[in-house]
Amino acid sequence: MDSSLFTLTLIFTALLAIHLMYVVINKIQPDKDYATIGVRIKTWWGMFFIFFLATLFNPVVSLLSLMALTFFALKEYFSMIKTRKADRRLFLWAYLAIPVQFYWIYIEWYGMFIVFIPLYVFLFLPLPRLINKGTVGFLRSVSSTQWGLMLMVFGLSHLAYFQFATPQYGAGLVLFLVVLTQLNDVVHHLASIYFGKRKVVPTANPNLTWEGFVCAFVVTTGVAYLIYPYLTPLDLTFGIFSGMLISLSGFFGSLTVSVLKRDLLIGDDEKFDALKKSYLSRVDSLTYTSPVFFHMIRYFFDFM
């Protein structure tokens, strides 16, 4: 407990310093767009609060907080979809899948946790859309709903499973994952602002550039090397490899969600701009880094 509180104190101090730097730089350079960084900092404070409660009490508090996070992320995802009345029951079933998915985590039934949404929800989700609802728009509504469940619920739910899979190291591993994921996003954004020229997908997200990707990859890998001995039980090889893996998967997460949002909101630029400060923009990278990092640890190490 003492070491955990010491780690949380250090993280709190670092967050406070970063937040103050953001406020100062934002005033000094008002012509630069630092809105994305502000969103990331808010995410850091939210995650810190979750882990602080989990450290003081138990992992169930963290599980409930993350369950609420997945609910709001899925809710905002559904708000982007052009729906019909026939889709409402489908969305209700999707929301009901959230507590069930987190229940498997609570009872530590890994086998059901890993197949519930990809297999059983995938097979039975179309039923409420099929019964007396016609066939118009069937494929789009069902597939887009399953996409949302896979990203916002299945992907993010891995964050909650760490502390149940390995109570001794779970909190540290999640902190390691979240810090590197958010750092990767911020460095990518800053590098793209100052010297990014070659955009990856200019029509979906102009803040994603190849120069930003390279800078973020190098910085994230370097920071992983510095902090892995304090937050994880990993060795040197996997400490560095984890940083590389998190940076790469975080990039694909941001890229995928950016293109997904642009596709769903074609012709609605006002709503697209509003969603830049939404839950989706805060957790887009985590939807990819969480399952990738989790399964890498589980595959190579016995403590998971």
Short mmCIF file of C-alpha atoms in Angstrom, two decimals:
data_model
loop_
_atom_site.label_atom_id
_atom_site.label_comp_id
_atom_site.label_asym_id
_atom_site.label_seq_id
_atom_site.Cartn_x
_atom_site.Cartn_y
_atom_site.Cartn_z
CA MET A 1 0.00 0.00 0.00
CA ASP A 2 2.82 2.42 0.91
CA SER A 3 4.61 1.92 -2.42
CA SER A 4 1.33 2.33 -4.31
CA LEU A 5 0.52 5.58 -2.51
CA PHE A 6 4.06 6.82 -3.17
CA THR A 7 3.63 6.06 -6.88
CA LEU A 8 0.27 7.84 -6.94
CA THR A 9 1.81 10.86 -5.20
CA LEU A 10 4.52 11.07 -7.86
CA ILE A 11 1.92 10.77 -10.63
CA PHE A 12 -0.22 13.47 -9.00
CA THR A 13 2.78 15.81 -8.83
CA ALA A 14 3.68 15.13 -12.46
CA LEU A 15 0.08 15.68 -13.59
CA LEU A 16 -0.12 18.96 -11.71
CA ALA A 17 3.12 20.18 -13.31
CA ILE A 18 1.96 19.14 -16.80
CA HIS A 19 -1.40 20.84 -16.30
CA LEU A 20 0.25 24.08 -15.21
CA MET A 21 2.61 23.94 -18.20
CA TYR A 22 -0.37 23.43 -20.51
CA VAL A 23 -2.18 26.46 -19.07
CA VAL A 24 0.92 28.67 -19.43
CA ILE A 25 1.81 27.54 -22.97
CA ASN A 26 -1.81 27.87 -24.07
CA LYS A 27 -1.77 31.54 -23.00
CA ILE A 28 1.66 32.26 -24.47
CA GLN A 29 0.82 30.71 -27.86
CA PRO A 30 -2.94 31.27 -28.41
CA ASP A 31 -2.50 30.77 -32.18
CA LYS A 32 -1.66 27.08 -31.69
CA ASP A 33 -4.42 24.49 -31.29
CA TYR A 34 -3.80 22.71 -28.00
CA ALA A 35 -7.40 21.56 -27.50
CA THR A 36 -6.48 17.90 -28.04
CA ILE A 37 -3.80 18.08 -25.36
CA GLY A 38 -6.29 19.63 -22.94
CA VAL A 39 -8.63 16.71 -23.57
CA ARG A 40 -5.82 14.24 -22.89
CA ILE A 41 -4.91 15.95 -19.62
CA LYS A 42 -8.53 15.67 -18.48
CA THR A 43 -8.34 11.97 -19.29
CA TRP A 44 -5.21 11.64 -17.16
CA TRP A 45 -6.95 13.24 -14.19
CA GLY A 46 -9.93 10.95 -14.63
CA MET A 47 -7.76 7.85 -14.81
CA PHE A 48 -5.73 9.01 -11.82
CA PHE A 49 -8.94 9.40 -9.80
CA ILE A 50 -10.04 5.87 -10.75
CA PHE A 51 -6.73 4.31 -9.72
CA PHE A 52 -6.59 6.39 -6.55
CA LEU A 53 -9.97 5.00 -5.46
CA ALA A 54 -8.94 1.48 -6.48
CA THR A 55 -5.76 1.75 -4.41
CA LEU A 56 -7.56 3.05 -1.32
CA PHE A 57 -10.45 0.60 -1.55
CA ASN A 58 -10.43 -2.37 -3.97
CA PRO A 59 -10.45 -3.22 -7.70
CA VAL A 60 -14.27 -3.29 -7.77
CA VAL A 61 -14.28 0.53 -7.57
CA SER A 62 -12.01 0.67 -10.60
CA LEU A 63 -14.21 -1.88 -12.40
CA LEU A 64 -17.38 0.16 -11.84
CA SER A 65 -15.68 3.38 -12.92
CA LEU A 66 -14.39 1.80 -16.12
CA MET A 67 -17.80 0.29 -16.78
CA ALA A 68 -19.27 3.79 -16.63
CA LEU A 69 -16.54 5.00 -19.00
CA THR A 70 -17.42 2.32 -21.57
CA PHE A 71 -21.11 3.24 -21.28
CA PHE A 72 -20.51 6.93 -22.08
CA ALA A 73 -18.06 6.07 -24.87
CA LEU A 74 -20.59 3.71 -26.47
CA LYS A 75 -23.36 6.27 -25.99
CA GLU A 76 -21.38 8.92 -27.88
CA TYR A 77 -20.53 6.41 -30.58
CA PHE A 78 -24.24 5.65 -31.07
CA SER A 79 -24.97 9.39 -31.22
CA MET A 80 -22.95 9.52 -34.45
CA ILE A 81 -24.97 6.82 -36.20
CA LYS A 82 -27.93 7.83 -38.33
CA THR A 83 -30.57 5.60 -36.81
CA ARG A 84 -34.10 4.47 -37.48
CA LYS A 85 -36.76 3.65 -34.94
CA ALA A 86 -36.08 -0.02 -35.58
CA ASP A 87 -32.54 0.38 -34.18
CA ARG A 88 -33.57 1.41 -30.66
CA ARG A 89 -34.05 -2.14 -29.40
CA LEU A 90 -30.72 -3.09 -30.93
CA PHE A 91 -28.97 -0.32 -28.98
CA LEU A 92 -30.73 -1.41 -25.79
CA TRP A 93 -29.30 -4.91 -26.17
CA ALA A 94 -25.88 -3.41 -26.77
CA TYR A 95 -26.08 -1.41 -23.53
CA LEU A 96 -27.21 -4.48 -21.61
CA ALA A 97 -24.08 -6.29 -22.79
CA ILE A 98 -21.89 -3.87 -20.79
CA PRO A 99 -22.73 -5.07 -17.24
CA VAL A 100 -22.64 -8.67 -18.42
CA GLN A 101 -19.15 -8.21 -19.89
CA PHE A 102 -17.91 -6.65 -16.65
CA TYR A 103 -19.58 -9.37 -14.59
CA TRP A 104 -17.33 -11.94 -16.30
CA ILE A 105 -14.39 -9.84 -15.16
CA TYR A 106 -15.69 -9.66 -11.59
CA ILE A 107 -16.01 -13.45 -11.30
CA GLU A 108 -12.71 -13.87 -13.21
CA TRP A 109 -14.21 -16.10 -15.91
CA TYR A 110 -11.63 -15.37 -18.58
CA GLY A 111 -13.02 -17.83 -21.12
CA MET A 112 -16.43 -16.13 -21.23
CA PHE A 113 -14.92 -12.65 -21.00
CA ILE A 114 -12.88 -13.22 -24.14
CA VAL A 115 -15.68 -14.70 -26.29
CA PHE A 116 -18.86 -13.05 -25.02
CA ILE A 117 -18.87 -9.97 -27.28
CA PRO A 118 -16.84 -11.28 -30.26
CA LEU A 119 -18.86 -14.51 -30.46
CA TYR A 120 -22.16 -14.65 -28.57
CA VAL A 121 -23.16 -11.00 -28.92
CA PHE A 122 -22.10 -11.12 -32.58
CA LEU A 123 -24.36 -14.13 -33.20
CA PHE A 124 -27.44 -12.99 -31.28
CA LEU A 125 -27.29 -9.20 -31.63
CA PRO A 126 -29.19 -9.23 -34.98
CA LEU A 127 -32.27 -10.89 -33.41
CA PRO A 128 -33.99 -7.72 -32.11
CA ARG A 129 -33.35 -6.08 -35.48
CA LEU A 130 -34.75 -9.04 -37.44
CA ILE A 131 -38.01 -9.62 -35.59
CA ASN A 132 -40.76 -7.55 -37.24
CA LYS A 133 -38.32 -4.78 -38.16
CA GLY A 134 -37.84 -5.40 -41.87
CA THR A 135 -34.60 -5.61 -43.82
CA VAL A 136 -33.93 -1.97 -44.78
CA GLY A 137 -30.59 -0.85 -43.33
CA PHE A 138 -30.08 -4.18 -41.53
CA LEU A 139 -26.39 -4.69 -42.36
CA ARG A 140 -25.36 -1.12 -41.57
CA SER A 141 -27.15 -0.95 -38.22
CA VAL A 142 -26.01 -4.36 -36.97
CA SER A 143 -22.41 -4.08 -38.15
CA SER A 144 -21.98 -0.53 -36.83
CA THR A 145 -23.41 -1.60 -33.45
CA GLN A 146 -21.03 -4.57 -33.27
CA TRP A 147 -18.10 -2.29 -34.15
CA GLY A 148 -19.05 -0.02 -31.26
CA LEU A 149 -19.26 -2.93 -28.84
CA MET A 150 -15.90 -4.32 -29.94
CA LEU A 151 -14.07 -1.01 -29.59
CA MET A 152 -15.81 0.78 -26.71
CA VAL A 153 -16.77 -2.19 -24.54
CA PHE A 154 -14.64 -5.21 -25.40
CA GLY A 155 -11.44 -3.24 -25.99
CA LEU A 156 -11.72 -0.93 -22.98
CA SER A 157 -12.94 -3.69 -20.63
CA HIS A 158 -9.41 -5.14 -20.69
CA LEU A 159 -8.36 -2.21 -18.52
CA ALA A 160 -10.55 -3.55 -15.71
CA TYR A 161 -9.33 -7.15 -16.05
CA PHE A 162 -5.69 -6.37 -15.24
CA GLN A 163 -6.32 -5.98 -11.50
CA PHE A 164 -8.33 -9.21 -11.35
CA ALA A 165 -5.93 -11.22 -13.49
CA THR A 166 -2.91 -10.15 -11.44
CA PRO A 167 -3.80 -8.33 -8.19
CA GLN A 168 -0.15 -7.86 -7.32
CA TYR A 169 0.87 -6.08 -10.53
CA GLY A 170 -2.43 -5.07 -12.12
CA ALA A 171 -2.60 -1.44 -10.96
CA GLY A 172 0.99 -0.77 -12.02
CA LEU A 173 0.50 -2.38 -15.42
CA VAL A 174 -2.61 -0.29 -16.09
CA LEU A 175 -0.83 2.90 -15.02
CA PHE A 176 2.06 1.97 -17.30
CA LEU A 177 -0.36 1.38 -20.18
CA VAL A 178 -2.40 4.55 -19.69
CA VAL A 179 0.61 6.83 -19.17
CA LEU A 180 2.34 5.58 -22.32
CA THR A 181 -0.85 5.62 -24.41
CA GLN A 182 -1.71 9.19 -23.49
CA LEU A 183 1.91 10.33 -23.77
CA ASN A 184 2.09 8.81 -27.24
CA ASP A 185 -1.01 10.78 -28.29
CA VAL A 186 0.26 14.08 -26.86
CA VAL A 187 3.74 13.80 -28.40
CA HIS A 188 2.22 12.84 -31.75
CA HIS A 189 -0.05 15.88 -31.60
CA LEU A 190 2.71 18.31 -30.57
CA ALA A 191 5.14 17.04 -33.19
CA SER A 192 2.43 17.34 -35.84
CA ILE A 193 1.69 20.94 -34.79
CA TYR A 194 5.30 22.14 -34.92
CA PHE A 195 6.85 20.25 -37.82
CA GLY A 196 4.36 17.73 -39.17
CA LYS A 197 4.01 17.99 -42.95
CA ARG A 198 2.98 14.62 -44.34
CA LYS A 199 -0.54 13.85 -43.10
CA VAL A 200 -1.60 10.23 -42.76
CA VAL A 201 -5.32 10.78 -43.41
CA PRO A 202 -5.86 14.50 -44.10
CA THR A 203 -9.60 14.06 -44.72
CA ALA A 204 -10.23 12.43 -41.32
CA ASN A 205 -7.65 13.78 -38.87
CA PRO A 206 -5.14 16.48 -39.89
CA ASN A 207 -3.34 16.04 -36.54
CA LEU A 208 -2.02 12.61 -37.54
CA THR A 209 1.24 12.98 -39.44
CA TRP A 210 4.10 10.63 -40.20
CA GLU A 211 6.56 12.97 -38.48
CA GLY A 212 4.37 12.90 -35.38
CA PHE A 213 4.22 9.11 -35.51
CA VAL A 214 8.01 8.77 -35.61
CA CYS A 215 8.53 11.24 -32.74
CA ALA A 216 5.83 9.60 -30.62
CA PHE A 217 7.26 6.14 -31.28
CA VAL A 218 10.75 7.19 -30.17
CA VAL A 219 9.59 9.13 -27.09
CA THR A 220 7.10 6.49 -25.94
CA THR A 221 9.68 3.73 -26.28
CA GLY A 222 12.23 5.83 -24.36
CA VAL A 223 9.81 6.60 -21.52
CA ALA A 224 8.82 2.92 -21.35
CA TYR A 225 12.50 2.12 -20.78
CA LEU A 226 12.63 4.64 -17.92
CA ILE A 227 9.45 3.72 -16.04
CA TYR A 228 8.98 -0.03 -16.61
CA PRO A 229 11.12 -1.04 -13.55
CA TYR A 230 8.87 0.99 -11.24
CA LEU A 231 5.41 0.09 -12.54
CA THR A 232 5.80 -3.41 -13.98
CA PRO A 233 7.51 -6.75 -13.30
CA LEU A 234 8.74 -6.86 -16.92
CA ASP A 235 12.36 -7.38 -17.91
CA LEU A 236 14.36 -4.97 -20.07
CA THR A 237 13.44 -6.58 -23.39
CA PHE A 238 9.70 -6.59 -22.75
CA GLY A 239 9.80 -3.18 -21.09
CA ILE A 240 11.14 -1.64 -24.31
CA PHE A 241 9.04 -3.87 -26.56
CA SER A 242 5.90 -2.84 -24.63
CA GLY A 243 6.62 0.83 -25.34
CA MET A 244 7.00 0.09 -29.05
CA LEU A 245 3.83 -2.02 -29.09
CA ILE A 246 1.75 0.57 -27.22
CA SER A 247 2.93 3.37 -29.51
CA LEU A 248 2.13 1.40 -32.67
CA SER A 249 -1.27 0.12 -31.51
CA GLY A 250 -2.18 3.56 -30.12
CA PHE A 251 -1.49 5.08 -33.53
CA PHE A 252 -3.76 2.55 -35.23
CA GLY A 253 -6.44 3.16 -32.60
CA SER A 254 -6.46 6.92 -33.20
CA LEU A 255 -6.38 6.40 -36.95
CA THR A 256 -9.24 3.89 -36.96
CA VAL A 257 -11.56 5.91 -34.72
CA SER A 258 -10.80 9.11 -36.67
CA VAL A 259 -11.75 7.50 -39.98
CA LEU A 260 -14.76 5.84 -38.35
CA LYS A 261 -16.05 9.18 -37.02
CA ARG A 262 -15.51 10.91 -40.35
CA ASP A 263 -17.36 8.13 -42.21
CA LEU A 264 -20.33 8.20 -39.83
CA LEU A 265 -20.51 12.01 -39.82
CA ILE A 266 -20.08 12.80 -43.51
CA GLY A 267 -21.77 16.14 -44.16
CA ASP A 268 -22.08 17.00 -40.45
CA ASP A 269 -18.90 18.99 -39.78
CA GLU A 270 -20.38 20.81 -36.79
CA LYS A 271 -21.05 17.58 -34.93
CA PHE A 272 -17.67 16.20 -35.97
CA ASP A 273 -15.90 19.20 -34.39
CA ALA A 274 -17.98 18.84 -31.22
CA LEU A 275 -16.96 15.20 -30.86
CA LYS A 276 -13.27 16.16 -30.79
CA LYS A 277 -13.72 16.84 -27.06
CA SER A 278 -15.82 13.76 -26.41
CA TYR A 279 -15.11 10.51 -24.59
CA LEU A 280 -14.28 8.92 -27.93
CA SER A 281 -11.43 11.36 -28.49
CA ARG A 282 -10.10 10.59 -25.03
CA VAL A 283 -10.12 6.81 -25.27
CA ASP A 284 -9.66 6.14 -29.01
CA SER A 285 -6.08 4.92 -28.57
CA LEU A 286 -6.93 2.89 -25.45
CA THR A 287 -9.46 0.84 -27.42
CA TYR A 288 -6.47 -0.69 -29.24
CA THR A 289 -3.62 -0.51 -26.71
CA SER A 290 -5.61 -2.13 -23.86
CA PRO A 291 -6.35 -5.52 -25.51
CA VAL A 292 -3.01 -5.65 -27.37
CA PHE A 293 -0.95 -5.01 -24.22
CA PHE A 294 -3.14 -7.30 -22.11
CA HIS A 295 -2.80 -10.30 -24.40
CA MET A 296 0.92 -9.74 -24.91
CA ILE A 297 1.42 -9.90 -21.13
CA ARG A 298 -0.90 -12.89 -20.74
CA TYR A 299 0.83 -14.83 -23.51
CA PHE A 300 4.41 -14.35 -22.36
CA PHE A 301 4.12 -14.20 -18.54
CA ASP A 302 2.75 -16.65 -16.00
CA PHE A 303 1.59 -14.03 -13.48
CA MET A 304 -1.36 -13.18 -15.77
#
